[in-house]
GROMACS .gro file of C-alpha atoms in nm:
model
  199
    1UNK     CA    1   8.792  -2.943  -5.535
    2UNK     CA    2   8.439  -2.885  -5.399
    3UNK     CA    3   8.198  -2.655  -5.468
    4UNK     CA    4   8.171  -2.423  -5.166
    5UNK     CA    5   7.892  -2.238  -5.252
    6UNK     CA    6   7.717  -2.566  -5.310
    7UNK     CA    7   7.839  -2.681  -4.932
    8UNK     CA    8   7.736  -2.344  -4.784
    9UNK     CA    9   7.396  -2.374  -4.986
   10UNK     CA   10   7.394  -2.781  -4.830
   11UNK     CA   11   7.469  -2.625  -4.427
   12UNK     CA   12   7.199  -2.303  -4.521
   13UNK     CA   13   6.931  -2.599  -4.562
   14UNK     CA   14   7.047  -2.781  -4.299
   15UNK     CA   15   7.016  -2.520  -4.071
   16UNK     CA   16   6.648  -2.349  -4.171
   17UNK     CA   17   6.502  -2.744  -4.215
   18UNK     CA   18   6.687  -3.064  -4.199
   19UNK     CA   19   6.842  -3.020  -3.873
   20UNK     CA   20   6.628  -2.736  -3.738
   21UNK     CA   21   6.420  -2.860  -3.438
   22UNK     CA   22   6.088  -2.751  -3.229
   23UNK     CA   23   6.280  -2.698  -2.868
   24UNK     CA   24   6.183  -2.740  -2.552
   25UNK     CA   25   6.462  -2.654  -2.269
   26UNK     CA   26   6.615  -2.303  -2.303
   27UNK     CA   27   6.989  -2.173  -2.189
   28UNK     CA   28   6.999  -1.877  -2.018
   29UNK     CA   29   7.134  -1.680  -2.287
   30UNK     CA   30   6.883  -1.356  -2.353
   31UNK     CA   31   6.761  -1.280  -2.682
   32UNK     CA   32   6.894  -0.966  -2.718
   33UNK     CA   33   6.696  -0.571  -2.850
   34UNK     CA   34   6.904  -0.612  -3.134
   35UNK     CA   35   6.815  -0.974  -3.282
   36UNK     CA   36   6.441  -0.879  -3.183
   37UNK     CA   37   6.490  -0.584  -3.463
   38UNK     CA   38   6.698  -0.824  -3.679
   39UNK     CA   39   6.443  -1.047  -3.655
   40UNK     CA   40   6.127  -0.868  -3.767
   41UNK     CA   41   6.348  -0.672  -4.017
   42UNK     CA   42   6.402  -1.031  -4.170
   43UNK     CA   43   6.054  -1.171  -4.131
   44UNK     CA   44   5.930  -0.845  -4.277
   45UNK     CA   45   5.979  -0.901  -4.637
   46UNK     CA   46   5.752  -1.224  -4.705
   47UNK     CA   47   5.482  -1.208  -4.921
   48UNK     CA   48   5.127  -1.153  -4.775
   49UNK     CA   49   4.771  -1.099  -4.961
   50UNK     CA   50   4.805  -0.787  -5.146
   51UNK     CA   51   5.095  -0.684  -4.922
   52UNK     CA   52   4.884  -0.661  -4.634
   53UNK     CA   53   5.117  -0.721  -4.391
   54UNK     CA   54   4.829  -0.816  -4.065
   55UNK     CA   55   5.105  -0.985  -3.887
   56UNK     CA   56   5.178  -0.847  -3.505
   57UNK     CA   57   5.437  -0.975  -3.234
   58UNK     CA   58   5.477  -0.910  -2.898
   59UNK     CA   59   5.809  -0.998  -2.748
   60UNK     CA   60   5.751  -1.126  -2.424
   61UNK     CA   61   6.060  -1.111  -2.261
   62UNK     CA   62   6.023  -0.882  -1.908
   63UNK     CA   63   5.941  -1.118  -1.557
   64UNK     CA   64   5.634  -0.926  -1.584
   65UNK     CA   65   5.550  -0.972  -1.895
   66UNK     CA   66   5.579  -1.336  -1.898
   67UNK     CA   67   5.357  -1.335  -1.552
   68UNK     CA   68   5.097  -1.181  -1.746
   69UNK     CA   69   5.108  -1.436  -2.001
   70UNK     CA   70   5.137  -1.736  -1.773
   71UNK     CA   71   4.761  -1.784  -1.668
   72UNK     CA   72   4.692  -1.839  -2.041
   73UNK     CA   73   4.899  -2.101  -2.095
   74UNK     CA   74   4.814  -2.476  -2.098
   75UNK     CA   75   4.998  -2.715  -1.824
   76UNK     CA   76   5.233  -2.843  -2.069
   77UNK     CA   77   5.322  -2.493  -2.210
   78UNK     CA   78   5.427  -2.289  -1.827
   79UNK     CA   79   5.725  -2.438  -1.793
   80UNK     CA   80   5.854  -2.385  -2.181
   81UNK     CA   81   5.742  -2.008  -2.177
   82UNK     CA   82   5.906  -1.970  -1.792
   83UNK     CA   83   6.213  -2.119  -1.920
   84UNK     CA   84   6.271  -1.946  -2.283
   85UNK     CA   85   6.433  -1.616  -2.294
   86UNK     CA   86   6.171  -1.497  -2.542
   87UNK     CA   87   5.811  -1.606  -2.594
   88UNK     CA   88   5.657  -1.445  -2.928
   89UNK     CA   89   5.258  -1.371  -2.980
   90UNK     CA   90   5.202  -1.388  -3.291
   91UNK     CA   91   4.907  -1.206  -3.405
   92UNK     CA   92   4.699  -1.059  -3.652
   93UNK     CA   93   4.591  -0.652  -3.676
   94UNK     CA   94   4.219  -0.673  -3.779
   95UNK     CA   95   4.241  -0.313  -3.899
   96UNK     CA   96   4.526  -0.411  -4.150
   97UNK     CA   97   4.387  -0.213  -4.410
   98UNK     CA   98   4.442   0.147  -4.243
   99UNK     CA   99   4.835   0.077  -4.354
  100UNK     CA  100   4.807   0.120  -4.682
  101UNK     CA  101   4.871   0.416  -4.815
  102UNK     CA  102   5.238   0.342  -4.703
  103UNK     CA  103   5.165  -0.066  -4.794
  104UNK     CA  104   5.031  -0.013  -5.105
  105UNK     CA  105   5.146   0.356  -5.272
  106UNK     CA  106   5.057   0.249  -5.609
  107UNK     CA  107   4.674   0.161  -5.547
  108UNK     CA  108   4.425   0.236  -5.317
  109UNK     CA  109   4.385  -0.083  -5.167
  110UNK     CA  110   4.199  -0.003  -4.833
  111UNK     CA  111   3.870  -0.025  -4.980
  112UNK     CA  112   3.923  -0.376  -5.106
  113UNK     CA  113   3.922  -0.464  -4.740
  114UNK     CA  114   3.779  -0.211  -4.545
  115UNK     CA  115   3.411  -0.364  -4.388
  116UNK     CA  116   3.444  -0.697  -4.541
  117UNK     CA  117   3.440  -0.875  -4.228
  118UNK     CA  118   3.486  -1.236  -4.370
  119UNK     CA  119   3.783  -1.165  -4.568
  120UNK     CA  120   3.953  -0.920  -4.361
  121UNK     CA  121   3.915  -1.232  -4.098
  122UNK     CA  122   4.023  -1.477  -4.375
  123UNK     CA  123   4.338  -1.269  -4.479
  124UNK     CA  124   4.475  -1.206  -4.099
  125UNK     CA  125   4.424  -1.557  -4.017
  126UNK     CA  126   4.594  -1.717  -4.389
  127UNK     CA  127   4.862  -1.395  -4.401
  128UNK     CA  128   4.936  -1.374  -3.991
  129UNK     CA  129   5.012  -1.754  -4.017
  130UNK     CA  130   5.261  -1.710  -4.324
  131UNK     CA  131   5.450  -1.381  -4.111
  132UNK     CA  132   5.453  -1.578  -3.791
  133UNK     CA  133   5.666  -1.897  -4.004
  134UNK     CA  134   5.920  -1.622  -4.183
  135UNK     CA  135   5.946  -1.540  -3.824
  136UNK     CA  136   6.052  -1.869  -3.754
  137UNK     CA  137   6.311  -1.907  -4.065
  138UNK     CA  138   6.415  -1.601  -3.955
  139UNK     CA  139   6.527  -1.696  -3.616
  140UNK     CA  140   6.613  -1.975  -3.773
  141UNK     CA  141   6.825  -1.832  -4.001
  142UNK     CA  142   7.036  -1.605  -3.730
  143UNK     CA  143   7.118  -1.882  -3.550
  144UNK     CA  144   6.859  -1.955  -3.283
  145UNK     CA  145   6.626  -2.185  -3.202
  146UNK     CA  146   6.229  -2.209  -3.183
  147UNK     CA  147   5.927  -2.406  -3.034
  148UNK     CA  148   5.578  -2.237  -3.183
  149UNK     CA  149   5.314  -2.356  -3.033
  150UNK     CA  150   4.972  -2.371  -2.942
  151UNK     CA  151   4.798  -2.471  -2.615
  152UNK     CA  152   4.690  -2.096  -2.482
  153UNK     CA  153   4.349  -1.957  -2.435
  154UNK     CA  154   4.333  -1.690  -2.722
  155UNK     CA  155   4.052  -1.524  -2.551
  156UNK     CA  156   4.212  -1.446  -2.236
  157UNK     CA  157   4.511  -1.375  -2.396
  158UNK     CA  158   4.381  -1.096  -2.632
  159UNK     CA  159   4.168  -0.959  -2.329
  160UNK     CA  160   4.523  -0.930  -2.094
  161UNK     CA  161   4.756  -0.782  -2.433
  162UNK     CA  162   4.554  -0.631  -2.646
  163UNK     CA  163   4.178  -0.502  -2.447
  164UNK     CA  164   4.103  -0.344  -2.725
  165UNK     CA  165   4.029  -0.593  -2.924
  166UNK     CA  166   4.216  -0.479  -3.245
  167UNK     CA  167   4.461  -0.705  -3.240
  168UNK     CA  168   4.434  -1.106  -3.222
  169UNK     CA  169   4.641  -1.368  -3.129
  170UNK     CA  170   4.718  -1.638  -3.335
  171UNK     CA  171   5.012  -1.876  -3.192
  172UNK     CA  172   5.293  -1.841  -2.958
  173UNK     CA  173   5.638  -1.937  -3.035
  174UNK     CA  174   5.961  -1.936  -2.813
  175UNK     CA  175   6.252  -1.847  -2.947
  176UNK     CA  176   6.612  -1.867  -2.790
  177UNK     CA  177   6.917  -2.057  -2.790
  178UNK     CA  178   6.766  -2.444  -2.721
  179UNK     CA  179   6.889  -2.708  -2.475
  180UNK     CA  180   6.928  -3.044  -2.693
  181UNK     CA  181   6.890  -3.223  -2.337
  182UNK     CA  182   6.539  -3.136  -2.397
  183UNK     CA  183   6.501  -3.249  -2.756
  184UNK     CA  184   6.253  -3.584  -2.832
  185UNK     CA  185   6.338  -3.809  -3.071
  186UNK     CA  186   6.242  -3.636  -3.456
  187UNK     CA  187   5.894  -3.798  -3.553
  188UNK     CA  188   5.890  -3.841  -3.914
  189UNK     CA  189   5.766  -3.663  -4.214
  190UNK     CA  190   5.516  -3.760  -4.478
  191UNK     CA  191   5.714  -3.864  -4.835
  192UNK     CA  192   5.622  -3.675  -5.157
  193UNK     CA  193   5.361  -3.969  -5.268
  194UNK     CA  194   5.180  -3.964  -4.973
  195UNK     CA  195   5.156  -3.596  -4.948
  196UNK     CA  196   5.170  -3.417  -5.289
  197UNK     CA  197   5.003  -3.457  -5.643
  198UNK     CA  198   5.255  -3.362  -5.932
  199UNK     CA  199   4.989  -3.288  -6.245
   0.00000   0.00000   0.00000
């Protein structure tokens, strides 16, 4: 008799990595209010520097919203963010640090941070990157699919979202239910020699 927890563990993998692919083509099914909530209440509880927690997202899901967005985008990216229920700025709050009294109860930790330019910039950048991926397994994880990407003018997008300069994007990622008509073929991975260094 199998194991089942073993074959649910196996189809768990499968479905966060193995077969999880960067989409392209969208169906028209929305992303509804509540899997945006279920979302970031996944996503919420991975580990950042010191708790910090500098990750931001925007939902764009409104006609209007996306219009907004769409003079940002590179050629190849229009037609992926028109198409996809739900395009996702992923950002980073350069003012992190004013969170934690409720971040961070135990210590004072906003004067670790607070008018340290070069790490504040060096913890929203590593710690924004890290919230926007959970986000990803996350999505992942509830049965959607995703396709982050770059290829957006950061500068114009921060002036049109968030003018007051507090915020700053870091990547985009769309998140749906994918079209496999769209899919390439998988390029392949690095192997373990080639990539890692076991000491």
């Amino acid at each position: 008799m199998p194991d089942t927890t073993d074959i649910a563990k196996d189809a768990m993998l499968d479905l966060l990595f193995r077969d999880a692919r960067t989409h392209n083509q969208w169906s028209h099914r929305p992303v509804t209010d509540e899997t945006v909530r279920s979302l970031y209440d996944l996503a919420k509880w991975g580990p950042t520097t010191a708790n910090s927690n500098p990750g931001r997202f925007v939902f764009v899901r409104s006609a209007a919203a996306k219009a907004r967005l769409k003079p940002h985008l590179s050629a190849g990216n229009v037609d992926k963010v028109t198409q996809a229920p739900c395009t996702v700025i992923i950002a980073g709050d350069t003012r992190f640090y004013e969170f934690y009294g409720k971040l961070f109860p135990s210590r004072d930790m906003r004067g670790t941070f607070e008018g340290k330019d070069a790490l504040i910039a060096d913890t929203v950048a590593r710690s924004s990157t890290l919230q926007g991926a959970y986000l990803i397994m996350a999505a992942r994880a509830l049965g959607l699919d995703c396709g982050p990407m770059s290829g957006f003018d950061q500068g114009g997008t921060d002036a049109e979202f968030f003018p007051n300069g507090r915020w700053k994007s870091n990547f985009l990622c769309n998140i749906g239910y994918g079209d496999p008509a769209g899919l390439f073929p998988r390029n392949p991975r690095l192997d373990f020699e080639e990539a890692c260094l076991d000491l």
